[in-house]
Short mmCIF file of C-alpha atoms in Angstrom, two decimals:
data_model
loop_
_atom_site.label_atom_id
_atom_site.label_comp_id
_atom_site.label_asym_id
_atom_site.label_seq_id
_atom_site.Cartn_x
_atom_site.Cartn_y
_atom_site.Cartn_z
CA MET Z 179 56.50 -57.12 -9.61
CA TYR Z 180 55.87 -56.15 -6.00
CA PRO Z 181 53.80 -53.28 -4.60
CA PRO Z 182 55.97 -50.28 -3.57
CA ASP Z 183 55.57 -50.85 0.19
CA VAL Z 184 56.55 -54.53 0.10
CA VAL Z 185 60.15 -55.46 0.88
CA ALA Z 186 61.00 -58.91 -0.52
CA LEU Z 187 64.64 -58.98 0.59
CA GLN Z 188 66.72 -56.67 2.78
CA ASN Z 189 70.23 -56.58 4.26
CA VAL Z 190 71.18 -59.64 2.23
CA SER Z 191 74.88 -60.06 1.77
CA LEU Z 192 76.47 -63.32 0.76
CA LYS Z 193 79.14 -64.78 -1.44
CA ILE Z 194 79.02 -68.16 -3.10
CA GLU Z 195 82.36 -69.69 -4.07
CA PRO Z 196 82.91 -71.50 -7.38
CA GLY Z 197 82.05 -75.21 -7.14
CA GLU Z 198 79.91 -74.82 -4.03
CA PHE Z 199 76.58 -76.57 -3.47
CA VAL Z 200 74.40 -74.09 -1.60
CA SER Z 201 70.85 -74.56 -0.44
CA ILE Z 202 68.72 -71.49 0.11
CA VAL Z 203 65.85 -72.45 2.37
CA GLY Z 204 62.91 -70.80 4.02
CA GLN Z 205 59.16 -70.87 4.26
CA SER Z 206 56.89 -69.77 1.45
CA GLY Z 207 57.10 -66.02 0.97
CA ALA Z 208 60.44 -65.78 2.78
CA GLY Z 209 62.20 -64.34 -0.28
CA LYS Z 210 63.94 -67.43 -1.71
CA THR Z 211 62.51 -67.13 -5.20
CA THR Z 212 63.15 -63.39 -5.26
CA MET Z 213 66.81 -64.14 -4.61
CA ALA Z 214 66.81 -66.62 -7.49
CA LYS Z 215 65.10 -64.11 -9.76
CA LEU Z 216 67.69 -61.47 -8.89
CA LEU Z 217 70.44 -63.86 -9.99
CA ILE Z 218 68.95 -64.27 -13.47
CA ALA Z 219 67.92 -60.60 -13.73
CA ASP Z 220 64.24 -61.47 -13.70
CA GLU Z 221 63.96 -58.86 -10.94
CA ARG Z 222 66.06 -55.75 -10.25
CA PRO Z 223 67.19 -54.78 -6.75
CA SER Z 224 66.10 -51.34 -5.57
CA THR Z 225 69.45 -50.96 -3.81
CA GLY Z 226 72.63 -53.00 -3.50
CA ARG Z 227 74.86 -54.83 -5.91
CA ILE Z 228 74.79 -58.26 -7.56
CA MET Z 229 77.90 -59.78 -9.12
CA VAL Z 230 77.91 -63.02 -11.11
CA GLY Z 231 81.39 -64.31 -11.97
CA GLY Z 232 82.80 -60.78 -11.87
CA TRP Z 233 79.94 -59.36 -13.96
CA ASP Z 234 77.95 -56.60 -12.26
CA ILE Z 235 74.34 -57.40 -13.19
CA THR Z 236 72.71 -54.90 -10.81
CA ARG Z 237 71.58 -52.61 -13.63
CA ILE Z 238 72.05 -55.00 -16.53
CA PRO Z 239 70.51 -53.65 -19.77
CA SER Z 240 67.67 -55.71 -21.28
CA ARG Z 241 69.72 -56.52 -24.36
CA ASP Z 242 72.40 -58.23 -22.20
CA ILE Z 243 69.96 -60.41 -20.25
CA PRO Z 244 69.89 -63.22 -22.86
CA GLN Z 245 73.71 -63.37 -22.55
CA LEU Z 246 73.49 -63.71 -18.74
CA ARG Z 247 70.85 -66.41 -18.96
CA ARG Z 248 73.02 -68.43 -21.29
CA GLN Z 249 75.69 -68.44 -18.56
CA ILE Z 250 73.48 -69.46 -15.66
CA GLY Z 251 71.61 -72.73 -16.00
CA VAL Z 252 68.15 -72.46 -14.47
CA VAL Z 253 65.85 -75.26 -13.34
CA PHE Z 254 62.28 -74.39 -12.39
CA GLN Z 255 59.71 -76.22 -10.30
CA ASP Z 256 57.10 -75.88 -13.06
CA TYR Z 257 59.64 -77.06 -15.66
CA LYS Z 258 58.99 -74.27 -18.15
CA LEU Z 259 59.37 -76.47 -21.19
CA LEU Z 260 58.20 -75.42 -24.62
CA SER Z 261 55.16 -77.63 -25.14
CA GLN Z 262 55.31 -77.38 -28.94
CA LYS Z 263 58.85 -78.74 -29.05
CA THR Z 264 60.18 -82.23 -28.50
CA VAL Z 265 62.68 -83.13 -25.77
CA TYR Z 266 65.54 -82.81 -28.28
CA GLU Z 267 64.22 -79.47 -29.59
CA ASN Z 268 63.73 -78.07 -26.10
CA VAL Z 269 67.34 -78.81 -25.23
CA ALA Z 270 68.63 -77.69 -28.62
CA PHE Z 271 66.64 -74.46 -28.36
CA ALA Z 272 68.94 -73.11 -25.65
CA LEU Z 273 71.85 -73.55 -28.07
CA GLU Z 274 70.00 -72.24 -31.07
CA VAL Z 275 69.17 -68.96 -29.35
CA ALA Z 276 72.88 -68.55 -28.73
CA GLY Z 277 73.60 -68.98 -32.44
CA GLU Z 278 75.43 -72.31 -32.14
CA SER Z 279 75.96 -74.16 -35.40
CA GLY Z 280 73.82 -77.16 -36.30
CA LYS Z 281 76.87 -79.42 -36.17
CA ARG Z 282 77.73 -78.32 -32.63
CA ILE Z 283 74.11 -78.75 -31.53
CA ARG Z 284 74.04 -82.28 -32.95
CA GLU Z 285 77.15 -83.03 -30.86
CA ILE Z 286 76.11 -81.44 -27.57
CA VAL Z 287 72.43 -82.35 -27.27
CA PRO Z 288 72.87 -86.16 -27.37
CA GLN Z 289 75.66 -85.82 -24.78
CA VAL Z 290 73.53 -83.95 -22.25
CA LEU Z 291 70.55 -86.19 -22.92
CA LYS Z 292 72.81 -89.12 -22.11
CA ILE Z 293 73.92 -87.46 -18.84
CA VAL Z 294 70.29 -87.06 -17.71
CA GLY Z 295 69.27 -90.45 -19.09
CA LEU Z 296 66.73 -89.30 -21.67
CA GLU Z 297 68.23 -90.53 -24.94
CA ALA Z 298 65.24 -92.80 -25.60
CA GLN Z 299 62.72 -90.01 -25.02
CA LYS Z 300 64.30 -87.40 -27.30
CA ASP Z 301 61.39 -87.31 -29.77
CA ARG Z 302 58.66 -87.05 -27.18
CA PHE Z 303 56.77 -83.88 -26.37
CA PRO Z 304 56.61 -82.61 -22.74
CA LYS Z 305 53.03 -83.76 -22.30
CA GLN Z 306 54.20 -87.33 -23.00
CA LEU Z 307 56.72 -87.26 -20.10
CA SER Z 308 56.47 -87.89 -16.35
CA GLY Z 309 57.31 -85.13 -13.86
CA GLY Z 310 60.75 -86.57 -13.20
CA GLU Z 311 61.48 -86.84 -16.91
CA LYS Z 312 60.39 -83.26 -17.50
CA GLN Z 313 62.74 -82.08 -14.77
CA ARG Z 314 65.56 -84.03 -16.39
CA VAL Z 315 64.86 -82.25 -19.69
CA VAL Z 316 65.07 -78.93 -17.87
CA ILE Z 317 68.39 -79.94 -16.31
CA ALA Z 318 69.69 -81.10 -19.69
CA ARG Z 319 68.68 -77.77 -21.21
CA SER Z 320 70.42 -75.88 -18.43
CA LEU Z 321 73.63 -77.87 -19.00
CA VAL Z 322 74.08 -77.28 -22.74
CA HIS Z 323 76.12 -74.12 -22.23
CA ALA Z 324 78.28 -75.88 -19.60
CA PRO Z 325 77.33 -73.14 -17.08
CA LYS Z 326 79.50 -72.25 -14.12
CA VAL Z 327 76.33 -71.83 -12.05
CA LEU Z 328 73.17 -73.91 -12.01
CA LEU Z 329 70.23 -72.35 -10.21
CA ALA Z 330 67.52 -74.82 -9.24
CA ASP Z 331 64.33 -73.22 -7.91
CA GLU Z 332 62.28 -75.88 -6.11
CA PRO Z 333 63.32 -78.55 -8.63
CA THR Z 334 61.67 -81.33 -6.64
CA GLY Z 335 58.51 -79.43 -5.71
CA ASN Z 336 56.31 -81.45 -8.06
CA LEU Z 337 58.09 -84.81 -7.73
CA ASP Z 338 57.57 -87.94 -5.65
CA THR Z 339 60.25 -89.30 -3.31
CA LEU Z 340 61.86 -91.57 -5.86
CA ASN Z 341 62.10 -88.90 -8.54
CA THR Z 342 63.27 -86.35 -5.96
CA ARG Z 343 66.19 -88.61 -5.05
CA ASP Z 344 67.07 -89.12 -8.73
CA ILE Z 345 67.05 -85.39 -9.41
CA MET Z 346 69.16 -84.64 -6.33
CA ASP Z 347 71.66 -87.32 -7.35
CA LEU Z 348 71.85 -85.71 -10.76
CA LEU Z 349 72.49 -82.27 -9.26
CA LEU Z 350 75.22 -83.71 -7.03
CA LYS Z 351 76.80 -85.37 -10.08
CA ILE Z 352 76.78 -82.06 -11.92
CA ASN Z 353 78.31 -80.36 -8.89
CA GLN Z 354 81.09 -82.94 -8.87
CA PHE Z 355 81.99 -81.80 -12.40
CA GLY Z 356 82.71 -78.35 -10.91
CA THR Z 357 79.43 -76.54 -11.49
CA THR Z 358 78.22 -74.31 -8.66
CA ILE Z 359 74.74 -75.36 -7.60
CA VAL Z 360 72.32 -72.95 -5.97
CA LEU Z 361 69.33 -74.93 -4.74
CA VAL Z 362 66.26 -73.00 -3.63
CA THR Z 363 63.96 -75.26 -1.68
CA HIS Z 364 61.72 -75.71 1.33
CA ASN Z 365 62.12 -79.51 1.27
CA ARG Z 366 63.60 -80.39 4.66
CA GLU Z 367 64.52 -83.98 3.83
CA VAL Z 368 66.44 -82.94 0.72
CA VAL Z 369 68.41 -80.24 2.54
CA ASN Z 370 69.20 -82.43 5.55
CA ALA Z 371 70.35 -85.30 3.35
CA LEU Z 372 72.78 -83.09 1.44
CA ARG Z 373 74.90 -81.90 4.41
CA ARG Z 374 76.10 -78.89 2.42
CA ARG Z 375 76.02 -75.14 2.99
CA VAL Z 376 72.54 -73.93 3.96
CA ILE Z 377 71.44 -70.30 3.89
CA THR Z 378 68.15 -69.74 5.71
CA ILE Z 379 65.95 -66.80 4.81
CA SER Z 380 63.04 -65.50 6.81
CA ASN Z 381 60.97 -62.38 6.11
CA GLY Z 382 63.50 -61.24 3.52
CA ASN Z 383 66.51 -61.52 5.83
CA ILE Z 384 69.29 -64.09 6.06
CA VAL Z 385 68.89 -65.60 9.49
CA SER Z 386 71.59 -68.26 9.24
CA ASP Z 387 74.37 -69.35 6.93
CA VAL Z 388 75.93 -72.68 7.96
CA ALA Z 389 78.67 -74.56 6.08
CA GLN Z 390 77.20 -78.02 6.72
CA GLY Z 391 73.77 -76.99 7.78
CA LYS Z 392 70.31 -78.38 8.22
CA TYR Z 393 66.85 -77.09 7.57
CA ILE Z 394 65.84 -75.00 10.60
CA LEU Z 395 62.21 -75.89 11.16
CA SER Z 396 61.40 -73.22 13.75
CA VAL Z 397 62.28 -70.27 11.51
CA MET W 183 72.38 -66.00 -41.17
CA ILE W 184 71.89 -69.17 -39.14
CA THR W 185 69.58 -67.22 -36.80
CA LEU W 186 67.46 -66.01 -39.73
CA TRP W 187 67.21 -69.55 -41.04
CA ARG W 188 66.10 -70.79 -37.60
CA ILE W 189 63.49 -68.03 -37.35
CA PHE W 190 62.18 -69.08 -40.77
CA LYS W 191 62.19 -72.76 -39.77
CA TYR W 192 60.42 -72.14 -36.45
CA SER W 193 57.79 -69.99 -38.13
CA TRP W 194 56.83 -72.94 -40.35
CA LYS W 195 56.92 -75.37 -37.44
CA ASN W 196 54.61 -73.06 -35.51
CA VAL W 197 52.21 -72.96 -38.46
CA PHE W 198 51.92 -76.74 -38.53
CA ARG W 199 51.98 -77.33 -34.78
CA ASN W 200 49.30 -74.69 -34.16
CA ALA W 201 47.33 -75.90 -37.16
CA TRP W 202 43.84 -75.46 -35.67
CA LEU W 203 44.53 -72.03 -34.31
CA GLY W 204 46.21 -71.18 -37.62
CA LEU W 205 43.17 -72.41 -39.54
CA ALA W 206 40.88 -70.24 -37.43
CA THR W 207 43.16 -67.24 -37.97
CA VAL W 208 43.29 -67.87 -41.73
CA PHE W 209 39.50 -68.09 -41.76
CA VAL W 210 39.15 -64.78 -39.93
CA PHE W 211 41.70 -63.08 -42.23
CA MET W 212 39.91 -64.56 -45.23
CA MET W 213 36.53 -63.24 -44.11
CA ALA W 214 38.03 -59.80 -43.57
CA LEU W 215 39.61 -59.79 -47.04
CA LEU W 216 36.53 -61.26 -48.70
CA SER W 217 34.18 -58.71 -47.18
CA VAL W 218 36.37 -55.87 -48.44
CA ASN W 219 36.83 -57.40 -51.90
CA VAL W 220 33.18 -58.38 -52.36
CA LEU W 221 32.15 -54.88 -51.39
CA LEU W 222 34.74 -53.46 -53.76
CA GLY W 223 33.33 -55.62 -56.58
CA VAL W 224 29.72 -54.71 -55.77
CA ASN W 225 30.65 -51.05 -55.59
CA VAL W 226 32.34 -51.13 -59.00
CA LEU W 227 29.45 -53.13 -60.42
CA LEU W 228 26.96 -50.59 -59.10
CA GLU W 229 28.98 -47.75 -60.57
CA ASN W 230 29.13 -49.57 -63.90
CA THR W 231 25.36 -50.12 -63.84
CA ILE W 232 24.75 -46.45 -63.15
CA GLN W 233 27.08 -45.61 -66.06
CA ALA W 234 25.20 -48.06 -68.31
CA LEU W 235 21.94 -46.40 -67.33
CA GLU W 236 23.41 -42.96 -67.95
CA GLN W 237 24.55 -44.05 -71.38
CA LYS W 238 21.04 -45.11 -72.25
CA ILE W 239 19.78 -41.59 -71.72
CA ASP W 240 19.37 -39.30 -74.74
CA VAL W 241 17.15 -36.38 -75.62
CA THR W 242 15.06 -36.18 -78.75
CA VAL W 243 14.16 -32.81 -80.25
CA THR W 244 11.27 -33.04 -82.71
CA PHE W 245 11.01 -30.31 -85.30
CA LYS W 246 7.79 -29.04 -86.83
CA LYS W 247 6.76 -30.73 -90.07
CA ALA W 248 7.50 -27.72 -92.24
CA THR W 249 11.00 -27.12 -90.85
CA PRO W 250 13.49 -26.68 -93.71
CA VAL W 251 16.27 -29.27 -93.89
CA GLU W 252 18.84 -26.45 -93.76
CA VAL W 253 17.61 -25.41 -90.29
CA ILE W 254 17.84 -28.98 -89.04
CA ASN W 255 21.33 -29.37 -90.45
CA GLN W 256 22.37 -26.05 -89.00
CA ALA W 257 21.07 -27.11 -85.57
CA ARG W 258 22.96 -30.37 -85.91
CA PHE W 259 26.25 -28.62 -86.78
CA PHE W 260 25.73 -26.13 -84.01
CA LEU W 261 25.17 -28.84 -81.41
CA THR W 262 28.03 -31.01 -82.69
CA SER W 263 30.42 -28.12 -82.14
CA LEU W 264 29.57 -28.02 -78.43
CA PRO W 265 32.08 -29.84 -76.14
CA GLN W 266 29.25 -31.26 -74.03
CA VAL W 267 27.84 -33.25 -76.94
CA ALA W 268 28.93 -36.85 -77.35
CA GLY W 269 26.92 -37.56 -80.50
CA ILE W 270 23.96 -36.47 -82.62
CA LYS W 271 21.75 -38.53 -84.84
CA VAL W 272 19.36 -37.06 -87.37
CA ILE W 273 16.11 -38.90 -88.00
CA THR W 274 14.35 -37.65 -91.09
CA ALA W 275 10.57 -37.30 -91.15
CA GLU W 276 10.33 -40.47 -93.26
CA GLU W 277 12.51 -42.43 -90.84
CA ALA W 278 10.50 -41.10 -87.90
CA LEU W 279 7.29 -42.31 -89.55
CA ALA W 280 8.77 -45.72 -90.31
CA ASN W 281 9.98 -46.03 -86.71
CA PHE W 282 6.59 -45.01 -85.38
CA LYS W 283 4.84 -47.56 -87.54
CA ALA W 284 7.24 -50.32 -86.56
CA ARG W 285 6.78 -49.50 -82.89
CA HIS W 286 2.99 -49.62 -83.04
CA ALA W 287 2.47 -52.27 -85.73
CA ASP W 288 1.58 -55.10 -83.38
CA ARG W 289 0.36 -53.27 -80.30
CA ASP W 290 -1.89 -50.55 -81.73
CA PRO W 291 -3.47 -51.51 -85.08
CA LYS W 292 -6.06 -48.71 -84.65
CA VAL W 293 -3.32 -46.09 -84.45
CA ILE W 294 -1.75 -47.46 -87.62
CA SER W 295 -5.06 -47.46 -89.51
CA ALA W 296 -5.76 -43.88 -88.36
CA LEU W 297 -2.30 -42.88 -89.57
CA ASN W 298 -2.95 -44.46 -92.97
CA GLU W 299 -6.09 -42.39 -93.38
CA LEU W 300 -4.07 -39.19 -93.10
CA SER W 301 -2.67 -37.71 -96.28
CA GLY W 302 1.09 -37.35 -96.00
CA ASN W 303 3.51 -37.68 -93.05
CA PRO W 304 2.33 -35.92 -89.89
CA LEU W 305 5.71 -36.32 -88.19
CA GLY W 306 8.64 -33.94 -88.35
CA ALA W 307 12.37 -34.69 -88.37
CA GLN W 308 14.16 -35.40 -85.10
CA LEU W 309 17.56 -34.79 -83.56
CA VAL W 310 18.65 -37.40 -81.04
CA ILE W 311 21.25 -35.77 -78.78
CA LYS W 312 23.57 -37.73 -76.53
CA ALA W 313 25.55 -35.69 -73.97
CA LYS W 314 28.93 -36.63 -72.55
CA ASP W 315 27.55 -36.21 -69.05
CA VAL W 316 23.99 -36.48 -67.79
CA SER W 317 24.29 -33.11 -66.10
CA ASP W 318 24.86 -31.44 -69.50
CA TYR W 319 21.32 -32.06 -70.84
CA PRO W 320 19.65 -29.01 -69.27
CA PHE W 321 22.38 -26.80 -70.73
CA LEU W 322 22.08 -28.34 -74.21
CA LEU W 323 18.32 -27.98 -74.29
CA GLN W 324 18.62 -24.42 -73.07
CA THR W 325 21.08 -23.76 -75.89
CA ILE W 326 18.87 -25.14 -78.62
CA GLN W 327 16.00 -23.05 -77.38
CA ASN W 328 17.68 -19.95 -78.80
CA PRO W 329 15.49 -17.79 -81.12
CA GLN W 330 17.18 -19.21 -84.23
CA TYR W 331 15.68 -22.66 -83.67
CA ALA W 332 12.98 -22.26 -81.00
CA SER W 333 10.19 -21.44 -83.45
CA PHE W 334 10.88 -24.70 -85.38
CA ILE W 335 10.87 -27.02 -82.38
CA GLN W 336 7.64 -28.87 -81.80
CA ASP W 337 8.54 -31.09 -78.92
CA ARG W 338 11.41 -32.46 -76.84
CA THR W 339 11.56 -35.56 -74.70
CA TYR W 340 13.69 -34.14 -71.93
CA ASP W 341 10.73 -32.99 -69.87
CA ASP W 342 9.46 -36.57 -69.77
CA HIS W 343 12.88 -37.93 -68.76
CA GLN W 344 13.90 -35.13 -66.44
CA LEU W 345 12.87 -36.90 -63.25
CA ALA W 346 14.46 -40.19 -64.30
CA ILE W 347 17.69 -38.42 -65.26
CA ALA W 348 17.76 -36.57 -61.94
CA TRP W 349 17.13 -39.82 -60.07
CA ILE W 350 19.92 -41.67 -61.87
CA GLN W 351 22.28 -38.75 -61.30
CA ASP W 352 21.42 -38.67 -57.62
CA ALA W 353 21.56 -42.45 -57.24
CA GLY W 354 24.94 -42.56 -58.97
CA ARG W 355 26.39 -39.87 -56.74
CA LYS W 356 25.03 -41.43 -53.57
CA ALA W 357 26.11 -44.94 -54.61
CA ARG W 358 29.68 -43.75 -55.16
CA ILE W 359 29.89 -41.96 -51.80
CA PHE W 360 28.10 -44.73 -49.90
CA GLY W 361 30.20 -47.43 -51.60
CA ALA W 362 33.46 -45.66 -50.72
CA ILE W 363 32.36 -45.22 -47.10
CA LEU W 364 31.25 -48.85 -46.88
CA VAL W 365 34.56 -50.12 -48.31
CA ALA W 366 36.45 -47.94 -45.80
CA ILE W 367 34.31 -49.22 -42.90
CA PHE W 368 34.75 -52.85 -43.94
CA ALA W 369 38.49 -52.34 -44.40
CA PHE W 370 38.64 -50.87 -40.89
CA PHE W 371 36.65 -53.73 -39.35
CA GLY W 372 38.67 -56.24 -41.36
CA ALA W 373 41.84 -54.76 -39.92
CA LEU W 374 40.34 -54.83 -36.43
CA ILE W 375 39.36 -58.50 -36.80
CA ALA W 376 42.82 -59.42 -38.10
CA PHE W 377 44.37 -57.41 -35.25
CA ASN W 378 42.45 -59.35 -32.62
CA ALA W 379 43.02 -62.72 -34.30
CA ILE W 380 46.78 -62.18 -34.00
CA ARG W 381 46.50 -61.01 -30.41
CA VAL W 382 44.55 -64.16 -29.54
CA ALA W 383 47.10 -66.35 -31.36
CA VAL W 384 49.97 -64.73 -29.46
CA TYR W 385 48.06 -64.82 -26.17
CA THR W 386 47.70 -68.59 -26.40
CA GLN W 387 51.48 -68.86 -26.65
CA ARG W 388 52.38 -66.31 -23.96
CA GLU W 389 53.86 -69.00 -21.69
CA GLU W 390 56.17 -70.14 -24.48
CA ILE W 391 57.36 -66.57 -25.02
CA THR W 392 58.27 -66.20 -21.35
CA ILE W 393 60.16 -69.50 -21.43
CA MET W 394 62.09 -68.53 -24.56
CA ARG W 395 63.19 -65.37 -22.81
CA LEU W 396 64.20 -67.30 -19.67
CA VAL W 397 66.46 -69.66 -21.60
CA GLY W 398 68.29 -66.74 -23.17
CA ALA W 399 66.51 -66.01 -26.43
CA SER W 400 66.85 -62.45 -27.69
CA SER W 401 63.71 -60.39 -28.40
CA PHE W 402 64.44 -60.65 -32.12
CA PHE W 403 64.70 -64.44 -31.95
CA ILE W 404 61.40 -64.67 -30.05
CA ARG W 405 59.47 -62.16 -32.16
CA GLY W 406 60.76 -63.31 -35.53
CA PRO W 407 58.88 -66.64 -35.81
CA PHE W 408 55.63 -65.06 -34.58
CA ILE W 409 55.82 -62.26 -37.13
CA LEU W 410 56.67 -64.68 -39.94
CA GLU W 411 53.97 -67.11 -38.82
CA GLY W 412 51.44 -64.27 -39.00
CA ILE W 413 52.68 -63.36 -42.47
CA TRP W 414 52.36 -66.97 -43.69
CA LEU W 415 48.79 -67.12 -42.37
CA ALA W 416 48.00 -63.79 -44.03
CA LEU W 417 49.49 -65.13 -47.28
CA PHE W 418 47.34 -68.29 -47.13
CA SER W 419 44.23 -66.26 -46.48
CA PHE W 420 45.18 -63.91 -49.31
CA ILE W 421 45.50 -66.76 -51.81
CA LEU W 422 42.35 -68.50 -50.57
CA SER W 423 40.21 -65.37 -50.57
CA PHE W 424 41.23 -64.49 -54.13
CA ALA W 425 40.70 -68.05 -55.33
CA LEU W 426 37.23 -68.01 -53.77
CA LEU W 427 36.48 -64.61 -55.26
CA ILE W 428 37.45 -65.73 -58.75
CA GLY W 429 35.61 -69.03 -58.38
CA VAL W 430 32.40 -67.32 -57.25
CA SER W 431 32.69 -64.70 -60.03
CA ALA W 432 33.03 -67.48 -62.63
CA TRP W 433 30.05 -69.28 -61.13
CA LEU W 434 27.95 -66.08 -61.16
CA ASP W 435 28.84 -65.61 -64.81
CA ASN W 436 27.01 -68.84 -65.62
CA VAL W 437 24.12 -68.35 -63.23
CA LEU W 438 23.10 -64.69 -63.40
CA PRO W 439 21.43 -63.16 -66.50
CA PRO W 440 23.09 -60.06 -67.98
CA LEU W 441 22.08 -56.68 -66.58
CA PHE W 442 20.60 -54.22 -69.12
CA ASP W 443 21.27 -56.63 -71.99
CA SER W 444 24.99 -56.01 -71.79
CA VAL W 445 26.66 -56.27 -68.37
CA ARG W 446 27.37 -59.86 -67.29
CA VAL W 447 27.98 -59.70 -63.55
CA GLY W 448 30.44 -62.59 -63.35
CA SER W 449 32.46 -61.56 -66.40
CA PHE W 450 32.48 -57.98 -65.23
CA LEU W 451 33.84 -58.96 -61.80
CA LEU W 452 36.39 -61.31 -63.34
CA THR W 453 37.59 -58.57 -65.68
CA PHE W 454 37.69 -56.07 -62.85
CA PHE W 455 39.79 -58.33 -60.59
CA ARG W 456 42.00 -59.43 -63.51
CA GLU W 457 42.72 -55.84 -64.48
CA GLN W 458 42.98 -54.41 -60.98
CA TRP W 459 44.72 -57.25 -59.14
CA PRO W 460 48.17 -55.59 -58.95
CA THR W 461 46.67 -52.54 -57.21
CA ILE W 462 44.36 -54.60 -54.99
CA VAL W 463 47.12 -57.06 -54.04
CA PHE W 464 49.56 -54.24 -53.36
CA VAL W 465 47.20 -52.15 -51.22
CA GLU W 466 45.65 -55.07 -49.33
CA GLY W 467 48.95 -56.95 -49.14
CA VAL W 468 50.90 -54.02 -47.73
CA GLY W 469 48.02 -53.28 -45.35
CA MET W 470 47.56 -56.87 -44.20
CA PHE W 471 51.24 -57.85 -43.90
CA GLY W 472 52.11 -54.52 -42.29
CA LEU W 473 49.29 -54.93 -39.80
CA VAL W 474 50.23 -58.54 -39.03
CA ALA W 475 53.90 -57.67 -38.53
CA LEU W 476 53.17 -54.66 -36.31
CA VAL W 477 50.55 -56.39 -34.19
CA SER W 478 52.69 -59.53 -33.78
CA TRP W 479 55.64 -57.38 -32.78
CA ALA W 480 53.61 -55.49 -30.18
CA ALA W 481 51.62 -58.49 -28.93
CA VAL W 482 54.74 -60.63 -28.38
CA GLY W 483 56.50 -57.71 -26.71
CA LYS W 484 53.80 -57.66 -24.06
CA TYR W 485 54.96 -61.11 -22.88
CA ILE W 486 58.69 -60.59 -23.18
CA LYS W 487 59.38 -59.75 -19.59
CA ARG W 488 62.58 -57.71 -19.62
#
């Protein structure tokens, strides 16, 4: 929630094509996270229109938000794992809330845990995992609904170089399967290494949108 | 159906995984219930004691020695016909003398020897009147003072007991009002304590609630386990508080001497809770579970962001 006289984003107009890997970059407070929050209806725009896969979510009713969030996989910097649940339960939870049957959950969860390489850690609780492992759990959880879009908000913010590379490799692998990746980051090395579309935000405005861009340091 | 089952399952998992917090909440609930129930028991016990005291009150009208038996019988029939009278006992002059002697035999030998020196029985017959309600005594004594009997009456004990009767009446009335107010206050504070215990329990899990919402859980799916968890904790505290209450009552039964030669505190409380448990369980259960469900619903809602 922002004070009334604060403008987090303005004159933002962009379209992300299916299967794209887009990095949204900018300094702290530029408006990156606000853009991510708008995509999952965690914030509402005061004006304008937001479409996700043909669904107008600009004024989405509260009761429809769970449905939207089951269609967009979200990865957070601070993981946002349920500390009282095991790795398996955290991943399964995203399916349970959608009313999936137990049989289906028992099929899907081991598959996604295998993709992220956490089969051996399935009975551990989040506090028993490293940062990189926690982020893998979050990615696994975001994949269970086979989303068309995966939104990763600073997914490597709390990770060391080695884990950062592993997580980025995982996101690229997921993108290769056809999932659109929206990466919100201020990590220059990560963005420059990707050589994908880069949208740069500064003071709530899009200042550049380059197909094979780099992190613009001076902005 | 599968969603309801999962809500049920998660509520139990939450109970076990938040065991320490749950234990603290159960303890708080238990204290709230115990304070209300103990007060309820004490209040009923006090009322019963007042009643026992009231039942011990009677008024004795002593007739003059020369009063004809017909007058005494007439007075007895007259009083028996009054709706305020619970019972009347006639003590003949001979019985009154025997009672007097028995009462003073050991304590006052001089009184007995003085009595023996008298020729004949100096005592008159007596009517022992027991009213249905303590407040009826003044009316009954006023009634018997009518000209038909007044000249035959030598003495009456009411004047001696008047202050004690008034005190018991007053104490009984005040005890009932004070007890009801105290039970209401404790019930209110009990509810307040339970209310805050739930809010604290939910507050400690606010992060989890936000995460559940972010991964697509509906409000119902998030709230359900919290509400059920609260109800399980309330149920545990309910069972524990009643078990403790019954255990302590049984222990008191063995430890405390009877009050007024008749009322055994422990047995009385046990009987009271055994007879009244459906009402107590219903009122406290509906109150407690309703409160838990409402507070959980509202407290969780505070952290469900959109």
